mmCIF file of C-alpha atoms and ligand atoms in Angstrom:
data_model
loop_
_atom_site.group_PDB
_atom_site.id
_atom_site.type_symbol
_atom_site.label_atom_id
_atom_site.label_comp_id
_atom_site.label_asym_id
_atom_site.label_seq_id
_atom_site.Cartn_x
_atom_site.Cartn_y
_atom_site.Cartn_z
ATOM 1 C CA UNK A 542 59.691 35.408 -46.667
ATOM 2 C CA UNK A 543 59.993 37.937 -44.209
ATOM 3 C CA UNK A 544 60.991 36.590 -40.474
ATOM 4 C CA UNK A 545 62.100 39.715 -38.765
ATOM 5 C CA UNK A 546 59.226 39.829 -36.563
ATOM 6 C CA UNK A 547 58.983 36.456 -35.614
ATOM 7 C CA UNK A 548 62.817 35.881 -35.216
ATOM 8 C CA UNK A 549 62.983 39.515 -33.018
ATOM 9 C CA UNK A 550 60.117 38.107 -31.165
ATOM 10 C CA UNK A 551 61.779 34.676 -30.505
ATOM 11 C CA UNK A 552 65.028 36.199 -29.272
ATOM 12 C CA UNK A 553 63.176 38.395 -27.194
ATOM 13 C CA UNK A 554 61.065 35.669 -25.609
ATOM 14 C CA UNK A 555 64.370 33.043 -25.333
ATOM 15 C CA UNK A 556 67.167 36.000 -24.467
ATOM 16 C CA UNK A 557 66.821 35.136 -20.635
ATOM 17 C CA UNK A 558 67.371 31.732 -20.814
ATOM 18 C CA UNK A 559 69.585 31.957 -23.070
ATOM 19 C CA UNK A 560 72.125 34.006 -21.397
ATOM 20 C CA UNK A 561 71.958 32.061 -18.449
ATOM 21 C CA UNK A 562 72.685 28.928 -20.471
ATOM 22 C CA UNK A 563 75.378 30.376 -22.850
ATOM 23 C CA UNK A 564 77.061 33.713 -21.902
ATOM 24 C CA UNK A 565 79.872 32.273 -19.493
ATOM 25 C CA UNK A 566 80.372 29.533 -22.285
ATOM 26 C CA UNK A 567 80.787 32.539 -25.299
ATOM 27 C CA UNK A 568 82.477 35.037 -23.257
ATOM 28 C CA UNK A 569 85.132 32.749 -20.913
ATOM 29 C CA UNK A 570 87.260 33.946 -23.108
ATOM 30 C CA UNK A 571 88.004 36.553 -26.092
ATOM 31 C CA UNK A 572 87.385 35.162 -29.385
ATOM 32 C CA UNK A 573 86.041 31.750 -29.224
ATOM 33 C CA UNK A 574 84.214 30.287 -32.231
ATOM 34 C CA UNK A 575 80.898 28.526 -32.176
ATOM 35 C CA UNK A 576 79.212 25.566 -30.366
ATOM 36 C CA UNK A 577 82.817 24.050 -29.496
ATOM 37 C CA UNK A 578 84.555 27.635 -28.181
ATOM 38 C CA UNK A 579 87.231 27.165 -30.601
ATOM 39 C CA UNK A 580 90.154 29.994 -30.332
ATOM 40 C CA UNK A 581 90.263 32.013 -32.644
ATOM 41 C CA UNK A 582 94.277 32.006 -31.899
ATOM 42 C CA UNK A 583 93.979 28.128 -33.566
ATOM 43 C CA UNK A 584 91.795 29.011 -36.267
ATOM 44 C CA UNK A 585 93.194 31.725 -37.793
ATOM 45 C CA UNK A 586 89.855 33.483 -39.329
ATOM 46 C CA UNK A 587 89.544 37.654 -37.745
ATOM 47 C CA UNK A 588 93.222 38.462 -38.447
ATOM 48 C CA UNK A 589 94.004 41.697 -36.276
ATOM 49 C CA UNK A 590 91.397 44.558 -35.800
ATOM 50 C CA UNK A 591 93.453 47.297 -33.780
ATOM 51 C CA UNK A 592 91.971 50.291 -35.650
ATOM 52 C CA UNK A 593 89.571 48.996 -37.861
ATOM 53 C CA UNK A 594 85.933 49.816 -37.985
ATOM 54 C CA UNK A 595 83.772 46.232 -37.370
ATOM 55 C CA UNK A 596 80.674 45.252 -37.434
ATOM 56 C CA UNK A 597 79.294 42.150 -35.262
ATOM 57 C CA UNK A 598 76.169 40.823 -37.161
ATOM 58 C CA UNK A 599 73.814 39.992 -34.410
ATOM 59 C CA UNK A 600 76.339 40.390 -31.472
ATOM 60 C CA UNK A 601 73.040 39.064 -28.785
ATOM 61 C CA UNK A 602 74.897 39.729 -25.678
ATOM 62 C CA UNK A 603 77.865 41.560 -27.434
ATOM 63 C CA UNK A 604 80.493 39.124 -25.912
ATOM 64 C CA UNK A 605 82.763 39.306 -29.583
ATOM 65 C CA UNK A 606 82.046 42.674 -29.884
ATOM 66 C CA UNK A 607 83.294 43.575 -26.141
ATOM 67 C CA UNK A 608 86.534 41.577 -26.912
ATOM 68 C CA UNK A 609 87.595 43.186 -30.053
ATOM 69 C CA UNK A 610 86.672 46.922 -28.735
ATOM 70 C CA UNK A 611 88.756 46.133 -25.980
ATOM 71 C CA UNK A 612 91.892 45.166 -28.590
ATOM 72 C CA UNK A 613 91.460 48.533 -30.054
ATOM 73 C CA UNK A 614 88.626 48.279 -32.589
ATOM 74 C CA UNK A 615 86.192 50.544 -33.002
ATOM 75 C CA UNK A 616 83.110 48.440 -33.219
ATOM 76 C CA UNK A 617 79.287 48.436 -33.516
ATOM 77 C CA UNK A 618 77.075 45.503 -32.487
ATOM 78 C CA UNK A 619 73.893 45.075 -34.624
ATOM 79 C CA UNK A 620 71.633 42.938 -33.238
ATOM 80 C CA UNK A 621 67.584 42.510 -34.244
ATOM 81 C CA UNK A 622 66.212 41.909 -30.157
ATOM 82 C CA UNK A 623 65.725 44.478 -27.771
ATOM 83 C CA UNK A 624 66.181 41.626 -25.050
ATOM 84 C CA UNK A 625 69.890 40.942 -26.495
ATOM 85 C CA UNK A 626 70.701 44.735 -26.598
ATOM 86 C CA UNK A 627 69.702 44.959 -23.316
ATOM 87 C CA UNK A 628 72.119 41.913 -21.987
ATOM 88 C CA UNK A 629 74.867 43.326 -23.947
ATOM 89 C CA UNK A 630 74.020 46.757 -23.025
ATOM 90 C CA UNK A 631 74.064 45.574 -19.511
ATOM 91 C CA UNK A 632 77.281 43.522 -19.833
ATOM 92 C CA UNK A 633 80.573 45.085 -18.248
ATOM 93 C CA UNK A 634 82.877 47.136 -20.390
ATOM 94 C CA UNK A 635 79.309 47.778 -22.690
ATOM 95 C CA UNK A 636 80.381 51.265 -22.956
ATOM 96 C CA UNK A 637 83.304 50.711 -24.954
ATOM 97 C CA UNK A 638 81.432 50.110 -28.654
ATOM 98 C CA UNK A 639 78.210 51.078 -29.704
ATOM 99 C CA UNK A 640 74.515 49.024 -30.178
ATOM 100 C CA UNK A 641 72.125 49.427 -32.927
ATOM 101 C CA UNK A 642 69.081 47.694 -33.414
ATOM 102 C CA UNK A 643 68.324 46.434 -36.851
ATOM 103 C CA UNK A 644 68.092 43.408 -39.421
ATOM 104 C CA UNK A 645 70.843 41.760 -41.307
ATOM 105 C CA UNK A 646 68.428 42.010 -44.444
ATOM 106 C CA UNK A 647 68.612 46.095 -44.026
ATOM 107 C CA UNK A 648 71.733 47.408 -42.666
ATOM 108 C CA UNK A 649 71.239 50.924 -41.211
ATOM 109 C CA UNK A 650 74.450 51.722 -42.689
ATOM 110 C CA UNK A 651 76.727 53.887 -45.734
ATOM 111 C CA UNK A 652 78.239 51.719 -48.196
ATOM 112 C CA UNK A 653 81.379 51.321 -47.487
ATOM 113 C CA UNK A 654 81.943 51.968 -43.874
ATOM 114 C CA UNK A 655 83.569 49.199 -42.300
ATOM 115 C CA UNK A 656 86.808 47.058 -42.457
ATOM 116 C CA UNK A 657 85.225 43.721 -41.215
ATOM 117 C CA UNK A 658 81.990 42.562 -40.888
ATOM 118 C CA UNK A 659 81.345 39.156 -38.851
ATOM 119 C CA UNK A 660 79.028 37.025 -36.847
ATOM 120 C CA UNK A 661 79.492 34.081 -34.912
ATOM 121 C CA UNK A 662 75.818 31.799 -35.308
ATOM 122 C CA UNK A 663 73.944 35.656 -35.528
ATOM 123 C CA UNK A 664 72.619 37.592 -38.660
ATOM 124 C CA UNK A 665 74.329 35.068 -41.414
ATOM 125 C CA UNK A 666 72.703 32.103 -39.443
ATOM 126 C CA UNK A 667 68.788 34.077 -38.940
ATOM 127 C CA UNK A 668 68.130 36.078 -41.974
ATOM 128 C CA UNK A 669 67.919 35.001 -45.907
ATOM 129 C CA UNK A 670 71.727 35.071 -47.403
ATOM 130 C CA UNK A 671 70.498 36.133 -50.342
ATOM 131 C CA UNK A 672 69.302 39.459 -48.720
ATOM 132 C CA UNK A 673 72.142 39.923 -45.761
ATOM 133 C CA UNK A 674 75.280 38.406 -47.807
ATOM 134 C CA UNK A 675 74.445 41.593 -50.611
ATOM 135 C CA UNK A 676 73.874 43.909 -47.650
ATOM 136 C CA UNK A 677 77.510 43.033 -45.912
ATOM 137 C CA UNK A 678 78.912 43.461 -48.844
ATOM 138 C CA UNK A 679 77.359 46.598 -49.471
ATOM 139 C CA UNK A 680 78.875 48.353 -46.120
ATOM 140 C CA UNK A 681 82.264 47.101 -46.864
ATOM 141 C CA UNK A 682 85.438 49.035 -48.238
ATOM 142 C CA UNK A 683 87.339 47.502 -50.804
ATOM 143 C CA UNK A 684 89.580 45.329 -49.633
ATOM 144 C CA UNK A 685 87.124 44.828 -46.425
ATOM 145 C CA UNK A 686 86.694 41.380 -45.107
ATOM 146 C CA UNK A 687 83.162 39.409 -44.163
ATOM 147 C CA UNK A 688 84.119 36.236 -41.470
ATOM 148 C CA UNK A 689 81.091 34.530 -40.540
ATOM 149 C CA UNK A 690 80.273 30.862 -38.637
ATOM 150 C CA UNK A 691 77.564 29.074 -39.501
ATOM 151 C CA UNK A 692 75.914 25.051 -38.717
ATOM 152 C CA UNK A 693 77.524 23.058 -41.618
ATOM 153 C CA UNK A 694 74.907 21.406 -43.829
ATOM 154 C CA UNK A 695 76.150 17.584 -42.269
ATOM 155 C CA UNK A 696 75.342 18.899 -38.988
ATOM 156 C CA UNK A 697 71.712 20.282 -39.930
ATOM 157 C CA UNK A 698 71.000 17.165 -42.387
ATOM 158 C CA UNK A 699 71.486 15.240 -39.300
ATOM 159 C CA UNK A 700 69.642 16.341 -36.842
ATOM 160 C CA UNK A 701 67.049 14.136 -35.244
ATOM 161 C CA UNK A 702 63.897 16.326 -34.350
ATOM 162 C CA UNK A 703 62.331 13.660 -32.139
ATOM 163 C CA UNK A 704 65.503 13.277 -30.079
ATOM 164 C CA UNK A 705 66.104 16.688 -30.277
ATOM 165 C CA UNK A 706 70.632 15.733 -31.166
ATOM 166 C CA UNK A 707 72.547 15.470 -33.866
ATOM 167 C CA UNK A 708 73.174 11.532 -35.274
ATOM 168 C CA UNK A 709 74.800 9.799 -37.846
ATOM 169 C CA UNK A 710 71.951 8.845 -39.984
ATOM 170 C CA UNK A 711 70.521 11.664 -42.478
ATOM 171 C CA UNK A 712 67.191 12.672 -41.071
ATOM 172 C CA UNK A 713 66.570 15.846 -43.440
ATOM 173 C CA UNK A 714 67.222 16.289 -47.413
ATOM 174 C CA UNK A 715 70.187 18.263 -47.891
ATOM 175 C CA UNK A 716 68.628 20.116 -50.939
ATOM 176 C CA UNK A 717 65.625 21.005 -48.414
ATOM 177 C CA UNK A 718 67.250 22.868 -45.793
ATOM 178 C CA UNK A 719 66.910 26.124 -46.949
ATOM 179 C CA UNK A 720 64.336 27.465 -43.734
ATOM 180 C CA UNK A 721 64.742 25.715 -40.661
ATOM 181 C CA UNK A 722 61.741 26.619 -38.576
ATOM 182 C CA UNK A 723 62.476 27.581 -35.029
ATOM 183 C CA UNK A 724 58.788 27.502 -33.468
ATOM 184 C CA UNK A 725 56.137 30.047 -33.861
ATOM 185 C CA UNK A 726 57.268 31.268 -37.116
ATOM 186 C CA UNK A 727 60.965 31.741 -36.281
ATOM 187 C CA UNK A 728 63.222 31.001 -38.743
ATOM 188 C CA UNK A 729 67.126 30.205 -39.181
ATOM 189 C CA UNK A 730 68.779 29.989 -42.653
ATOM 190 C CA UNK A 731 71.031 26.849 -44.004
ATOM 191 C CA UNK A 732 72.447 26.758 -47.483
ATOM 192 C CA UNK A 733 74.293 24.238 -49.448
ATOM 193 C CA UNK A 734 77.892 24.075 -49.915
ATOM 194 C CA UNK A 735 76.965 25.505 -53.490
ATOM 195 C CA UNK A 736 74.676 28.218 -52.217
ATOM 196 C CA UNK A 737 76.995 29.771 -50.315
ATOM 197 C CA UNK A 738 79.559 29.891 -52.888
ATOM 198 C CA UNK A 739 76.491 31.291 -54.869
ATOM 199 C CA UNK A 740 75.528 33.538 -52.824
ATOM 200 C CA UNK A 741 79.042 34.895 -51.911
ATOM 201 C CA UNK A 742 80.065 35.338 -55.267
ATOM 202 C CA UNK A 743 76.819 37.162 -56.250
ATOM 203 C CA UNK A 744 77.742 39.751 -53.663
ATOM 204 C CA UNK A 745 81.225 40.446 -55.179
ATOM 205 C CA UNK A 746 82.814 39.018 -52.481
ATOM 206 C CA UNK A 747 86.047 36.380 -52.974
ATOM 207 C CA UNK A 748 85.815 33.652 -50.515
ATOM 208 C CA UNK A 749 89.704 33.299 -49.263
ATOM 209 C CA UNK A 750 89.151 30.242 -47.525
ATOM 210 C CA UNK A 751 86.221 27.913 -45.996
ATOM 211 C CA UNK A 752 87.649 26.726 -42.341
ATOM 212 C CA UNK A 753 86.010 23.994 -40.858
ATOM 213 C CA UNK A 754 86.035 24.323 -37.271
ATOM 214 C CA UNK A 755 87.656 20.446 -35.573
ATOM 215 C CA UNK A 756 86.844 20.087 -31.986
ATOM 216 C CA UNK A 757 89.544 17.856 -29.869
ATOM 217 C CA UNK A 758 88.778 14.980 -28.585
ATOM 218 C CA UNK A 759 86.561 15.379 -25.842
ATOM 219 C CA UNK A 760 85.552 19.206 -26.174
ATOM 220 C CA UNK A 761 81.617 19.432 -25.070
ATOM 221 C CA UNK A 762 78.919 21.213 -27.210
ATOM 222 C CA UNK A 763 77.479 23.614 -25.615
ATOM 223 C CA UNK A 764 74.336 23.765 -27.207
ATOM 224 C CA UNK A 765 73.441 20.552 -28.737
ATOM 225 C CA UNK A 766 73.593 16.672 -27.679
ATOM 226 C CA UNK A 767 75.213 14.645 -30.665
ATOM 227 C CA UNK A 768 75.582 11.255 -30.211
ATOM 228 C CA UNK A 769 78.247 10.195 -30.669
ATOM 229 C CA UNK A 770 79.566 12.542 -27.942
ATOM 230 C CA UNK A 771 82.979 12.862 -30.605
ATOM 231 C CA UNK A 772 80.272 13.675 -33.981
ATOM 232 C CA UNK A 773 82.378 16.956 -34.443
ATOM 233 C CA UNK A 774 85.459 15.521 -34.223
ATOM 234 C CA UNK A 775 84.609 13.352 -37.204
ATOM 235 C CA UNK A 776 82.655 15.585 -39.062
ATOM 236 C CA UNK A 777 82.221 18.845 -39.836
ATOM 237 C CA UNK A 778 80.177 20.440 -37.611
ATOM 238 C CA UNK A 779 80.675 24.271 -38.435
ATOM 239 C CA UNK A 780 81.492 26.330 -41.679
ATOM 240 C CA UNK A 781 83.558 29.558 -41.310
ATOM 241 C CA UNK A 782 83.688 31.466 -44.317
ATOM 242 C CA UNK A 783 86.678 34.128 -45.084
ATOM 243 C CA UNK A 784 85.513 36.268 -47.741
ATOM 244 C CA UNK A 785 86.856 39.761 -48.596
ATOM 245 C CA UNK A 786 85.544 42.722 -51.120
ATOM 246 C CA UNK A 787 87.894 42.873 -53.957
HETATM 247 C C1 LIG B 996 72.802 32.610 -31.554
HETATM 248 S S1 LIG B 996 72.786 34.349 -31.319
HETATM 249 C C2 LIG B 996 74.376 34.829 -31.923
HETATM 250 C C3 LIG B 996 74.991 35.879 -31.060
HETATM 251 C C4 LIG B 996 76.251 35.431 -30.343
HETATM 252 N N1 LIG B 996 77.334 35.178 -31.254
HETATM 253 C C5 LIG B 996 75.924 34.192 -29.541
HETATM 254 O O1 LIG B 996 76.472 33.125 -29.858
HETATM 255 O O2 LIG B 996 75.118 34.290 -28.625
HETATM 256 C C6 LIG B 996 71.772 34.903 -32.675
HETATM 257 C C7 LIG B 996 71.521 36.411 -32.629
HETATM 258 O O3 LIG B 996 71.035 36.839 -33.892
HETATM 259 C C8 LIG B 996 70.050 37.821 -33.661
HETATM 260 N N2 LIG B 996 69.208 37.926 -34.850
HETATM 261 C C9 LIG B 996 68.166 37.138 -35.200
HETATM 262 N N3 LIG B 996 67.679 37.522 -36.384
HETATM 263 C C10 LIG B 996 68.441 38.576 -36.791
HETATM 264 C C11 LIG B 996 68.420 39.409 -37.946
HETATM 265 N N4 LIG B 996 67.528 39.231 -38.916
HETATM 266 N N5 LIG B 996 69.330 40.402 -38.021
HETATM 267 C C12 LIG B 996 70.239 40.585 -37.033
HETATM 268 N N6 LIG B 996 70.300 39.829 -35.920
HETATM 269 C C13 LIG B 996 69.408 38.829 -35.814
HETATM 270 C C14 LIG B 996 69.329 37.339 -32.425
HETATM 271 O O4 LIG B 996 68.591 38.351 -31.799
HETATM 272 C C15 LIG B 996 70.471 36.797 -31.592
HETATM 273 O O5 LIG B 996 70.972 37.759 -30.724
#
């Protein structure tokens, strides 16, 4: 299945609205993980990146990618819309790493040629694993890392539709949820626990650890009602996956 059209045509329609929602939420601070804005400082998962050569998987407005140029890595942003190039290209302190335009299923890039690769809900989450997992792979060194957050498999396999939030009854099959579809032909990805190992280990890559992002008590979602308001507290709501290239 081939989504890059629809998906680049999705995040060119929604970019807007989108960074009007989101971007004060994803860049109030450097390094925050995911729907909950979890510190990076707390979880533990990008290690440092003073002098290393990174890659941000779908950066959309480039707030990651702004944070870590600005600790001294030399980064590129990859993103698939020319709407989110054009936010982050528009953002302050833009000048300080580069933007390409491209698809996680076909990086535009040598083998070999970067330290880390990462995404936070960008290339890992909207095109196939099986074709960008390979591909990150690919571009790393030995010894380079791949750090990526993705929507756990609880958190999709719960999601109402209808109501449009996450509950605590299982509305989808958790051996379905492969393609998501996001309107119009749009697609995200979602694998099982055992795809993902799968798929990771198919690449070459040795997964160092699986973090599970916690929320406190009381922390909002940014993006999606759950009911209850605590649902990440309880359960997992987010995988981040620490992999490196042996
Ligand atoms: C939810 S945003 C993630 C970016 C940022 N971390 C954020 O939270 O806003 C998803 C991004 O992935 C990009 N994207 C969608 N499909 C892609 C693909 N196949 N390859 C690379 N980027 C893609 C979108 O354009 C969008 O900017």
């Amino acid at each position: 299945m081939n989504s890059i059209p629809s998906n680049r045509q999705l995040w060119n329609r929604i970019s807007g609205s989108y960074q009007q929602k989101h971007d004060a939420q994803i860049g109030a601070a450097p390094r925050l993980w995911g729907m909950y804005s979890i510190p990076d400082a707390q979880l533990h998962a990008l290690g440092d990146v003073t002098g290393k050569r990174v890659l941000e998987l779908g950066c959309g407005a480039g707030q990651w990618s702004r944070a870590l140029a600005a600790e001294g890595a030399t980064v590129v942003g990859l993103d698939l819309s020319e709407a989110q190039l054009g936010a982050a290209a528009g953002a302050t302190g833009a000048a300080r790493y580069s933007l390409v335009q491209g698809a996680a299923e076909h990086l535009p890039f040598a083998d070999g040629s970067f330290d880390l690769v990462f995404c936070d809900f960008g290339g890992l989450s909207w095109a196939p694993p099986h074709l960008a997992v390979p591909q990150a792979a690919r571009i790393l060194r030995r010894g380079g890392r791949l750090v990526f957050n993705v929507a756990s498999p609880w958190f999709e396999a719960c999601y109402d539709e209808a109501a449009s939030r996450v509950t605590t009854t299982l509305q989808q099959d958790y051996f379905g949820l492969n393609t998501i579809a996001e309107g119009d032909g749009a697609t995200s990805y979602q694998l099982t626990y055992g795809d993902w190992v799968r798929v990771l280990r198919g690449a070459g890559l040795v997964i160092d650890d699986l973090i599970e992002p916690r929320p406190d008590l009381g922390t909002p979602n940014g993006y999606n009602e759950t009911d209850p308001a605590d649902w990440a507290h309880r359960w997992p709501a987010e995988l981040l996956w620490v992999t490196h290239k042996p």
